[in-house]
C-alpha positions as CSV (number, residue, x, y, z in Angstrom):
1,M,-33.3,-46.0,-69.8
2,G,-35.3,-49.1,-68.8
3,N,-38.9,-49.5,-68.3
4,R,-40.5,-50.5,-65.1
5,V,-43.4,-52.9,-65.4
6,A,-45.4,-54.0,-62.4
7,R,-48.3,-56.6,-62.9
8,R,-50.4,-58.2,-60.2
9,L,-51.2,-61.8,-61.0
10,A,-53.6,-63.3,-58.6
11,G,-54.9,-66.9,-58.1
12,P,-56.5,-68.4,-55.1
13,G,-54.5,-67.1,-52.2
14,V,-51.5,-66.5,-54.5
15,A,-50.2,-63.1,-55.6
16,L,-47.0,-62.3,-57.6
17,L,-45.6,-58.8,-58.1
18,L,-43.0,-58.5,-60.9
19,L,-41.0,-55.3,-60.8
20,V,-38.3,-54.7,-63.4
21,A,-35.8,-51.8,-63.2
22,G,-35.9,-49.1,-60.6
23,C,-37.8,-45.9,-59.7
24,G,-37.0,-42.9,-61.9
25,S,-35.9,-45.0,-64.7
26,D,-39.0,-44.5,-66.9
27,D,-38.1,-43.7,-70.5
28,G,-41.2,-41.6,-71.0
29,T,-43.2,-44.2,-73.0
30,G,-45.6,-45.4,-70.4
31,V,-48.4,-44.7,-68.0
32,R,-48.6,-45.7,-64.5
33,T,-51.8,-47.6,-63.7
34,V,-53.1,-48.5,-60.4
35,D,-56.0,-50.6,-59.3
36,S,-57.8,-49.3,-56.2
37,G,-59.7,-52.5,-55.7
38,T,-56.8,-55.0,-55.2
39,G,-53.0,-55.3,-55.3
40,S,-50.2,-53.2,-54.3
41,G,-47.3,-51.2,-55.9
42,S,-47.3,-49.2,-59.1
43,G,-45.8,-49.6,-62.5
44,S,-44.7,-47.7,-65.5
45,G,-43.5,-48.4,-69.0
46,T,-45.2,-50.0,-72.0
47,G,-46.8,-52.8,-69.9
48,S,-49.6,-52.4,-67.5
49,G,-49.1,-52.0,-63.8
50,T,-51.7,-52.4,-61.1
51,G,-51.8,-51.5,-57.4
52,S,-53.6,-49.7,-54.8
53,G,-53.4,-46.0,-54.6
54,S,-53.1,-46.1,-50.9
55,E,-50.3,-48.8,-51.0
56,A,-48.0,-47.2,-53.6
57,V,-44.3,-47.7,-53.3
58,A,-42.6,-45.3,-50.9
59,C,-40.9,-42.2,-52.4
60,K,-37.5,-42.7,-54.0
61,P,-36.0,-39.2,-54.6
62,V,-34.7,-38.5,-58.1
63,G,-31.5,-36.6,-58.6
64,D,-29.3,-34.7,-56.1
65,A,-31.4,-32.1,-54.1
66,G,-28.2,-30.9,-52.6
67,A,-27.0,-29.6,-56.0
68,A,-30.2,-27.6,-56.5
69,D,-30.2,-23.9,-57.3
70,T,-34.0,-23.6,-56.5
71,K,-36.6,-25.6,-54.6
72,V,-40.3,-25.5,-55.7
73,T,-42.9,-27.2,-53.6
74,V,-45.8,-28.7,-55.7
75,E,-49.0,-29.8,-54.1
76,L,-50.6,-32.9,-55.8
77,S,-54.1,-33.7,-55.0
78,E,-57.5,-34.8,-56.6
79,W,-57.5,-33.2,-59.2
80,R,-54.8,-30.6,-59.3
81,V,-51.1,-29.9,-59.6
82,A,-50.3,-26.7,-57.8
83,P,-46.7,-25.4,-57.9
84,E,-46.0,-22.7,-55.2
85,R,-44.8,-20.4,-58.0
86,A,-45.3,-20.4,-61.7
87,S,-41.6,-19.5,-62.7
88,V,-38.1,-19.8,-61.7
89,Q,-34.5,-19.0,-63.1
90,P,-32.7,-21.7,-65.1
91,G,-30.6,-24.3,-63.3
92,M,-31.0,-27.4,-61.1
93,I,-34.5,-27.2,-59.9
94,T,-35.8,-29.5,-57.0
95,F,-39.5,-30.1,-57.1
96,E,-40.7,-31.2,-53.7
97,A,-43.9,-32.9,-54.5
98,A,-46.3,-33.0,-51.6
99,N,-49.1,-35.5,-52.0
100,V,-51.9,-33.9,-50.0
101,G,-54.6,-36.0,-51.7
102,V,-56.0,-39.4,-50.9
103,D,-54.7,-41.4,-53.9
104,A,-51.1,-42.1,-55.0
105,H,-49.7,-39.4,-57.4
106,E,-46.6,-38.8,-59.5
107,L,-45.1,-35.7,-60.9
108,V,-44.0,-35.8,-64.6
109,V,-42.0,-32.8,-66.0
110,V,-41.9,-32.2,-69.8
111,R,-40.9,-29.3,-72.0
112,A,-44.2,-28.1,-73.5
113,D,-46.1,-24.8,-74.2
114,D,-49.4,-26.0,-72.9
115,P,-50.1,-28.9,-70.7
116,A,-53.6,-29.4,-72.1
117,T,-52.3,-30.1,-75.7
118,L,-49.9,-33.0,-74.9
119,P,-50.3,-36.0,-77.2
120,R,-52.9,-38.4,-75.9
121,A,-53.1,-42.2,-76.0
122,G,-56.5,-43.9,-76.6
123,D,-57.2,-44.1,-72.9
124,G,-56.8,-40.3,-72.5
125,T,-53.5,-40.3,-70.7
126,V,-50.5,-38.5,-72.1
127,D,-48.6,-40.7,-74.6
128,E,-45.2,-40.0,-73.3
129,G,-43.8,-41.9,-76.3
130,K,-45.1,-39.4,-78.6
131,L,-43.6,-36.3,-77.1
132,P,-41.1,-34.4,-79.2
133,A,-37.6,-35.6,-79.0
134,G,-36.0,-34.1,-75.8
135,A,-39.3,-32.9,-74.3
136,F,-39.4,-35.5,-71.5
137,V,-37.4,-34.1,-68.6
138,G,-38.0,-36.6,-65.8
139,E,-40.5,-37.7,-63.2
140,I,-41.1,-38.5,-59.6
141,E,-42.7,-42.0,-59.7
142,A,-46.0,-42.6,-58.0
143,F,-45.9,-42.3,-54.2
144,P,-48.5,-42.6,-51.4
145,A,-50.8,-40.0,-50.0
146,K,-49.8,-37.8,-47.2
147,Q,-46.0,-38.1,-48.2
148,R,-43.5,-35.9,-49.9
149,C,-41.0,-36.8,-52.6
150,Q,-38.3,-34.8,-54.3
151,G,-37.1,-34.7,-57.9
152,T,-34.2,-32.6,-59.1
153,F,-33.8,-31.7,-62.8
154,A,-31.7,-29.4,-64.9
155,L,-34.1,-27.0,-66.5
156,T,-33.3,-24.4,-69.2
157,A,-35.3,-21.4,-70.1
158,G,-38.7,-22.3,-71.6
159,R,-42.2,-23.5,-70.8
160,Y,-42.9,-26.8,-69.2
161,A,-45.9,-29.0,-68.2
162,L,-46.1,-30.6,-64.8
163,F,-48.6,-33.5,-64.6
164,C,-49.8,-36.7,-63.1
165,N,-50.2,-39.5,-65.7
166,I,-51.7,-42.2,-63.6
167,L,-54.7,-44.2,-64.8
168,E,-56.4,-45.8,-61.8
169,T,-58.9,-48.5,-61.8
170,E,-61.5,-48.1,-59.0
171,A,-63.0,-51.1,-57.1
172,D,-66.1,-50.9,-59.3
173,G,-64.1,-51.1,-62.5
174,T,-64.4,-47.5,-63.5
175,K,-61.2,-45.7,-64.6
176,E,-59.8,-42.4,-63.1
177,N,-57.5,-40.6,-65.5
178,H,-55.5,-38.2,-63.3
179,Y,-54.3,-36.1,-66.2
180,A,-57.8,-35.9,-67.8
181,N,-59.2,-35.0,-64.5
182,G,-57.1,-31.9,-64.3
183,M,-53.9,-32.9,-62.7
184,R,-51.6,-30.6,-64.9
185,A,-50.1,-27.2,-64.6
186,S,-47.9,-24.8,-66.6
187,F,-44.5,-24.0,-65.3
188,E,-42.0,-21.5,-66.8
189,V,-38.2,-21.1,-66.5
190,R,-37.1,-17.6,-67.3
191,A,-33.6,-16.5,-68.1
């Protein structure tokens, strides 16, 4: 899978947004970053991406929702990830992420016993590249507030973590780490 890297380069009146690969193609090694002060778009991968939380790229669904055995709505807001139920049966699961917050959010799905104990990078985000082999399931890339986006994934019996791994730079330069601020939840698939 490729990385998607977005970087905002600005000069006097000139801006360039470089976007490599597509939505949903993250290989689990990066963190989405957004800059609330300037820019547009969002990025993922090992590079840094910047953009405005209110101007995030529109939803691009992941997987085939028509093939789903079960649909689970997950509300995303500052600072919580709230699935409508805590467990489902194994199969093709469509997560309908409803961004009811004011910032852009994403939904990352990984196999893990406890979302609070995922490996961390130096900036406090989840270091997706240090997850155990096979733990990364997939993600719904960052999408704007007041929108919904779907991701359909094959889930076997086990415990999972659902989280937002965006690191946001506010206009005053402060950083908001969505995961560290509490945007994580446990989810279980029971046979």
